[in-house]
Tab-separated table of C-alpha atoms in Angstrom:
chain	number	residue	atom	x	y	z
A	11	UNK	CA	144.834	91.863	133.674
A	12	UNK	CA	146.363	89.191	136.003
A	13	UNK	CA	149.129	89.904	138.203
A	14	UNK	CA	151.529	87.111	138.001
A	15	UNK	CA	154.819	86.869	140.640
A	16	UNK	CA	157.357	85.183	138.919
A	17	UNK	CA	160.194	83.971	141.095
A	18	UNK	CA	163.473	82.919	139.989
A	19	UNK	CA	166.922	82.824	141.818
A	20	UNK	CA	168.338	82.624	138.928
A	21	UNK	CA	169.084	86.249	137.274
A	22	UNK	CA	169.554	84.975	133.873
A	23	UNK	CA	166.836	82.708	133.657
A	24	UNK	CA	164.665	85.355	135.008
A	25	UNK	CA	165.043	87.426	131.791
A	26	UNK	CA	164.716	84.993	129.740
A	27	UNK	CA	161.339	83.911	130.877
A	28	UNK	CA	160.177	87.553	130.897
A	29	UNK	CA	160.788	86.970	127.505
A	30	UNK	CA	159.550	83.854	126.693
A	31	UNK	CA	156.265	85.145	126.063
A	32	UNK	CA	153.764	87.808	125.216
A	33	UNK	CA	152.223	88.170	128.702
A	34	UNK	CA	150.664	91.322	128.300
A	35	UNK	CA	148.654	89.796	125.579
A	36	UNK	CA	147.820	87.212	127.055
A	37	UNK	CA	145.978	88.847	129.827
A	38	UNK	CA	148.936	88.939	132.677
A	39	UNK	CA	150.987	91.535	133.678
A	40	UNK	CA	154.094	90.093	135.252
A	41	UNK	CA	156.246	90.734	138.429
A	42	UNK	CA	159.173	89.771	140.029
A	43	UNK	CA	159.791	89.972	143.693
A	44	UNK	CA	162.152	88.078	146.701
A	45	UNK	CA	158.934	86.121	147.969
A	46	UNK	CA	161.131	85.404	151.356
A	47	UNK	CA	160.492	89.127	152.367
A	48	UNK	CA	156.459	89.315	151.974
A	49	UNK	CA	153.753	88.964	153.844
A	50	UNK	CA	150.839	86.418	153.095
A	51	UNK	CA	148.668	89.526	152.269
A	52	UNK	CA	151.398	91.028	150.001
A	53	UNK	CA	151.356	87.440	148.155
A	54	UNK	CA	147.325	87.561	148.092
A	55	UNK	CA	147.815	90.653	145.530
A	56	UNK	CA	149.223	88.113	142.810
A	57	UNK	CA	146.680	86.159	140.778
A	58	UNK	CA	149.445	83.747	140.429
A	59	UNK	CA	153.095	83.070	141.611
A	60	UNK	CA	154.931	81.268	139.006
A	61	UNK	CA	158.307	79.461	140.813
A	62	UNK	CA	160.851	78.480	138.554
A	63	UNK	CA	162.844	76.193	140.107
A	64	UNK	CA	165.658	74.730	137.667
A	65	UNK	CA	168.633	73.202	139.710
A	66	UNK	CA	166.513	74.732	142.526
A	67	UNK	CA	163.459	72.191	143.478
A	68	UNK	CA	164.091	72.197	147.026
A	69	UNK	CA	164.101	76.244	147.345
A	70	UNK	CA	160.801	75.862	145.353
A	71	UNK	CA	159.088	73.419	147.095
A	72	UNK	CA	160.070	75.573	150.786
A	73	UNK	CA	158.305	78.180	148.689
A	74	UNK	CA	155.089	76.300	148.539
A	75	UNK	CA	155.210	75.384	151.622
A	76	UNK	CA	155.613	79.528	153.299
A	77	UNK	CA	153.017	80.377	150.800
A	78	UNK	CA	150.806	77.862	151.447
A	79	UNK	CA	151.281	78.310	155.461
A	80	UNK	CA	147.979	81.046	154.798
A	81	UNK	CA	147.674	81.845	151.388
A	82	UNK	CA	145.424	79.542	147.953
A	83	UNK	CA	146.877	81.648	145.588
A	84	UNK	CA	147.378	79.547	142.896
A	85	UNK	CA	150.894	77.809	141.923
A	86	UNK	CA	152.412	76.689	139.180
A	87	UNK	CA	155.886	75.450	139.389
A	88	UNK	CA	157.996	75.165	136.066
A	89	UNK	CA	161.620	73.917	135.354
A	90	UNK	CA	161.946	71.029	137.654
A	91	UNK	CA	163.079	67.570	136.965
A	92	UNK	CA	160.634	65.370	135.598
A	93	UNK	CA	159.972	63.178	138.926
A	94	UNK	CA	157.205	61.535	140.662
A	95	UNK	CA	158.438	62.549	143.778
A	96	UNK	CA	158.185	66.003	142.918
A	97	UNK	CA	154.941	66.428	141.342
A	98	UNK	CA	153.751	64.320	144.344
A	99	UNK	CA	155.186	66.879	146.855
A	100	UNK	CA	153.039	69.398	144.148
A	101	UNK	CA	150.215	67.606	144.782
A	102	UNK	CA	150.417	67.968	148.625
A	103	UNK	CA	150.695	72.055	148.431
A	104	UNK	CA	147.871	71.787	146.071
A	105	UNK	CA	149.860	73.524	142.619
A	106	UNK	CA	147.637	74.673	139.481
A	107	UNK	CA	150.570	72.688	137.653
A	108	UNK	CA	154.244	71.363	137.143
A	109	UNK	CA	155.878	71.697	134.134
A	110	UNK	CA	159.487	69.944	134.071
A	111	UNK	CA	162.110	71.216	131.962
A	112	UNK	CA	162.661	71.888	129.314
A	113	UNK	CA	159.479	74.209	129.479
A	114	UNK	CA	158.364	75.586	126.194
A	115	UNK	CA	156.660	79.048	125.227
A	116	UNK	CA	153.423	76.740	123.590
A	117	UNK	CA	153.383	74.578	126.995
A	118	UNK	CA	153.516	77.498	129.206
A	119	UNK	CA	151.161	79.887	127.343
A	120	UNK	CA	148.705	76.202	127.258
A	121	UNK	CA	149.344	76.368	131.200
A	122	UNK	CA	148.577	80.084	131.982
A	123	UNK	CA	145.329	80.101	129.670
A	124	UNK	CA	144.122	77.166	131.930
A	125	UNK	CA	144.644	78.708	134.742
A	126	UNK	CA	143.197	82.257	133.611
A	127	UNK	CA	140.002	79.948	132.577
A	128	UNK	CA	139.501	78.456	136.052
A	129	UNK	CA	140.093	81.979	137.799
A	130	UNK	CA	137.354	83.302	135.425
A	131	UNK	CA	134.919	80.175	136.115
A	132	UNK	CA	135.431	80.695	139.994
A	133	UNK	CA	134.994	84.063	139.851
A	134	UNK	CA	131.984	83.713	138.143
A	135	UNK	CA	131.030	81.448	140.303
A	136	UNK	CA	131.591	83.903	143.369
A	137	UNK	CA	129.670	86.532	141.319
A	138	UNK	CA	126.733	84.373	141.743
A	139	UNK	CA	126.528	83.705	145.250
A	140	UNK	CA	124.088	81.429	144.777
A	141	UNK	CA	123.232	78.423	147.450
A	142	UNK	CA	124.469	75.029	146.470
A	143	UNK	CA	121.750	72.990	145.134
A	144	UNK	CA	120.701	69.353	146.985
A	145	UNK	CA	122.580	66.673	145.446
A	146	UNK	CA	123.706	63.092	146.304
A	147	UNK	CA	126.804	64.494	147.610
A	148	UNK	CA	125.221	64.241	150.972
A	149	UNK	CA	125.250	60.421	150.671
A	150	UNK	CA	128.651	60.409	150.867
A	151	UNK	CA	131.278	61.413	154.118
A	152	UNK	CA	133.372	64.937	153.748
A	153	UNK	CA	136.583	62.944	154.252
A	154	UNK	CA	135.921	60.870	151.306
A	155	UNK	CA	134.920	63.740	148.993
A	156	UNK	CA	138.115	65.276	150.280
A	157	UNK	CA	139.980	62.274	149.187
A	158	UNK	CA	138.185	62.180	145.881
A	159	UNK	CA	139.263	66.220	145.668
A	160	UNK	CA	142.508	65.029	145.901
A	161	UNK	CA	142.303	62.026	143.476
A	162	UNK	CA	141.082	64.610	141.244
A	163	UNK	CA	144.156	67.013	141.812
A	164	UNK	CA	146.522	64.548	140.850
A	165	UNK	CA	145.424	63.476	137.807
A	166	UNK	CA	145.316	67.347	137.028
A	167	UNK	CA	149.283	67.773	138.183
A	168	UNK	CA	150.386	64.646	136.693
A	169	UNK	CA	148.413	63.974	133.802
A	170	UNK	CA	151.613	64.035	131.564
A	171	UNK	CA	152.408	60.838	133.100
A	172	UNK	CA	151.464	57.322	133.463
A	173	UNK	CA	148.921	57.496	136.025
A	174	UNK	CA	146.577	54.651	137.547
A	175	UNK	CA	144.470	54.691	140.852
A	176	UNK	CA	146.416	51.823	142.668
A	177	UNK	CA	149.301	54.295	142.350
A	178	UNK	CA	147.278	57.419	144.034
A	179	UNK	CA	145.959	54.790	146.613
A	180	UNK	CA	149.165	53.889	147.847
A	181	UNK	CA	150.392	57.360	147.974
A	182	UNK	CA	146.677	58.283	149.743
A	183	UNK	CA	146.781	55.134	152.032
A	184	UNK	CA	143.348	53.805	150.594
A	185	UNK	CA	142.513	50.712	149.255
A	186	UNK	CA	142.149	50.558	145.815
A	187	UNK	CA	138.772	48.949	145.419
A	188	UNK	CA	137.479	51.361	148.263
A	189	UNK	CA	138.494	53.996	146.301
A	190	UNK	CA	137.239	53.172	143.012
A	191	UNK	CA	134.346	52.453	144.400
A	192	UNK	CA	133.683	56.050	146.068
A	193	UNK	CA	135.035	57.668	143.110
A	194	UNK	CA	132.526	55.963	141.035
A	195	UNK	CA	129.549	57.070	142.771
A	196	UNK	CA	130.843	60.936	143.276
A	197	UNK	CA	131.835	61.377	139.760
A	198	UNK	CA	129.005	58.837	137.990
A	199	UNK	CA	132.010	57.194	135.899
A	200	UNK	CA	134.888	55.246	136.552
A	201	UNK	CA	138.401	56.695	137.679
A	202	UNK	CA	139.645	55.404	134.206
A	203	UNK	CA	136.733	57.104	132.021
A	204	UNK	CA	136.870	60.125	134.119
A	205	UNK	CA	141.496	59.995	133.333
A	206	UNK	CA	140.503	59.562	129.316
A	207	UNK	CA	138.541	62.633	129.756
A	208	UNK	CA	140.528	64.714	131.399
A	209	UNK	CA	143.440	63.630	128.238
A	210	UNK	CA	141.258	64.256	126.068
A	211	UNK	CA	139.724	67.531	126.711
A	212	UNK	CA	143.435	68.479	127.501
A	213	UNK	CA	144.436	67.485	124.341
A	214	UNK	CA	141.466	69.035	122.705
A	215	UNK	CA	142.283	72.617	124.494
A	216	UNK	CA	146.041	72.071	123.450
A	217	UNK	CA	144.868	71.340	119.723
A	218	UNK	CA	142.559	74.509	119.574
A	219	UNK	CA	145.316	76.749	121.946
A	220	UNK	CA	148.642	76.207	120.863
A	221	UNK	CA	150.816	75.234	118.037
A	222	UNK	CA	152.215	72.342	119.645
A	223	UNK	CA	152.758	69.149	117.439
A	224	UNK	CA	150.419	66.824	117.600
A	225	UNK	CA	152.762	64.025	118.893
A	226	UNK	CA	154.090	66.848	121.716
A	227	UNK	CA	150.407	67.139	123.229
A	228	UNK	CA	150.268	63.132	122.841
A	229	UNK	CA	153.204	63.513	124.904
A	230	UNK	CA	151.674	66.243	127.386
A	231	UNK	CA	148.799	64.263	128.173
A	232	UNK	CA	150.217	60.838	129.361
A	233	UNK	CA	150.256	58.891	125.666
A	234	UNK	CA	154.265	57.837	125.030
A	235	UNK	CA	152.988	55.537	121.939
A	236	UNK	CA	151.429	57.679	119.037
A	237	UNK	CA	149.475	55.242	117.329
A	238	UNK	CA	147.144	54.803	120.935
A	239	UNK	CA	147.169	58.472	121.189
A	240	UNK	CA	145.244	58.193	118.191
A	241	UNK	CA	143.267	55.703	118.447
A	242	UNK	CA	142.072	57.042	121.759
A	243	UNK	CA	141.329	60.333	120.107
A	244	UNK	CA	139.517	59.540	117.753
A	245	UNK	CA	137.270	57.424	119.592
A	246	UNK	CA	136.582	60.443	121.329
A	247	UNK	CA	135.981	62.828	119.247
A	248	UNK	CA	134.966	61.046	116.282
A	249	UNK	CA	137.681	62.517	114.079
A	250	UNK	CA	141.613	62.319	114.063
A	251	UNK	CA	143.729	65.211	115.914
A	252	UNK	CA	144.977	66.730	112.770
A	253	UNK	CA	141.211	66.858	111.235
A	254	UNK	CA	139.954	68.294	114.893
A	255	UNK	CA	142.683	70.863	114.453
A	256	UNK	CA	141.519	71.680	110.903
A	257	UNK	CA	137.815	71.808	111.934
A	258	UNK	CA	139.050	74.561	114.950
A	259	UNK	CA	141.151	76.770	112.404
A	260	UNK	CA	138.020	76.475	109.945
A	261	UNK	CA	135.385	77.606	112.582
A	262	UNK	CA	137.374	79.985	114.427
């Protein structure tokens, strides 16, 4: 079980996101705490601190910023207001995700399985211990795959919006080409095949996950028009999102 530290200044809300979900069957056993009175090491016992910050962004963005003074737990900030500036701030302390409000039980239970996924792949990974292999990684300058980490992190925070790399290279103070161009050679594909992807495998894992409609996970992953959602998706996968949702239920 994951320990999750849900903070919330609000009482009310509070309880009724203790009982917006199922945690304990989901995998997470959840806490609630005054985070302004711990320690970093107290915070390193979470798995996850969960800031909902409705009517509250600054007091959760100072949040990030204490916990992220010495602690990479992971973050995921839900309730906010649904604003580039803030999921850009997000991006700087390095959150898991940002879910503005209204949040739903489907969106945050899509969220929290995510993030339980990537804890189990790193700690997998950890298990291992094994060396890094050579790769072409080596061609390339640690600053730039540090900028390409971070290319990378936004599209995961903000992939619910409309997202293209001449934005994140004015917010990154890189030239666009420049950019591309490294991108390109880290990830073998273009930053705009590698953003369909990451849509599409969202909305894949949203299809097989939740019960959200299919025109809410159009919404969730950056598609505002319906008829391009699908298009896109199929193209992808070979089959429309309500016959990939069939083919899950069948096989599962």
């Amino acid at each position: 079980m994951h320990k999750v530290l849900l903070v919330d200044p609000n009482r009310q809300t509070r309880a009724k996101n203790r009982e917006l979900l199922d945690w304990n069957r989901l995998g997470f056993v959840l806490e609630d705490d005054a985070v302004e009175t711990m320690s970093i090491s107290e915070i390193d016992r979470y798995t996850l601190v969960l800031i909902h910050m409705e009517g509250a962004e600054s007091y959760g963005m100072k949040l990030c910023d204490r916990i992220r003074e010495g602690s990479r737990v992971p973050i995921v900030l839900m309730g906010g207001k649904n604003d580039f500036e803030l999921a850009r701030k997000a991006i700087y302390y390095q959150v898991s995700d940002y879910l503005p409000s209204p949040v739903s039980a489907e969106e945050l239970t899509a969220c929290l399985l995510s993030v339980k996924r990537r804890l189990a792949i790193e700690g997998a990974a950890d298990s291992k211990a094994l060396p890094s292999p050579p790769s072409a990684l080596g061609a390339l300058p640690s600053a730039s795959l540090s900028i390409i980490e971070k290319v990378k992190e936004y599209v995961d925070v903000a992939l619910h919006q409309n997202i293209t790399l001449k934005e994140i290279s004015n917010i990154l103070h890189f030239n666009c080409s420049y950019l591309g161009q490294k991108f390109k050679i880290h990830e073998k594909m273009t930053f705009n095949e590698y953003l369909l992807r990451q849509r599409m495998e969202r909305a894949k894992y949203l299809l097989e996950h939740t019960d959200m409609k299919v025109y809410e996970i159009a919404n969730e992953v950056g598609y505002s028009e319906m008829d391009w959602f699908y298009k896109k998706f199929k193209a992808y996968t070979g089959v429309s999102a309500n016959e990939y949702r069939k083919m899950i239920s069948f096989t599962a």
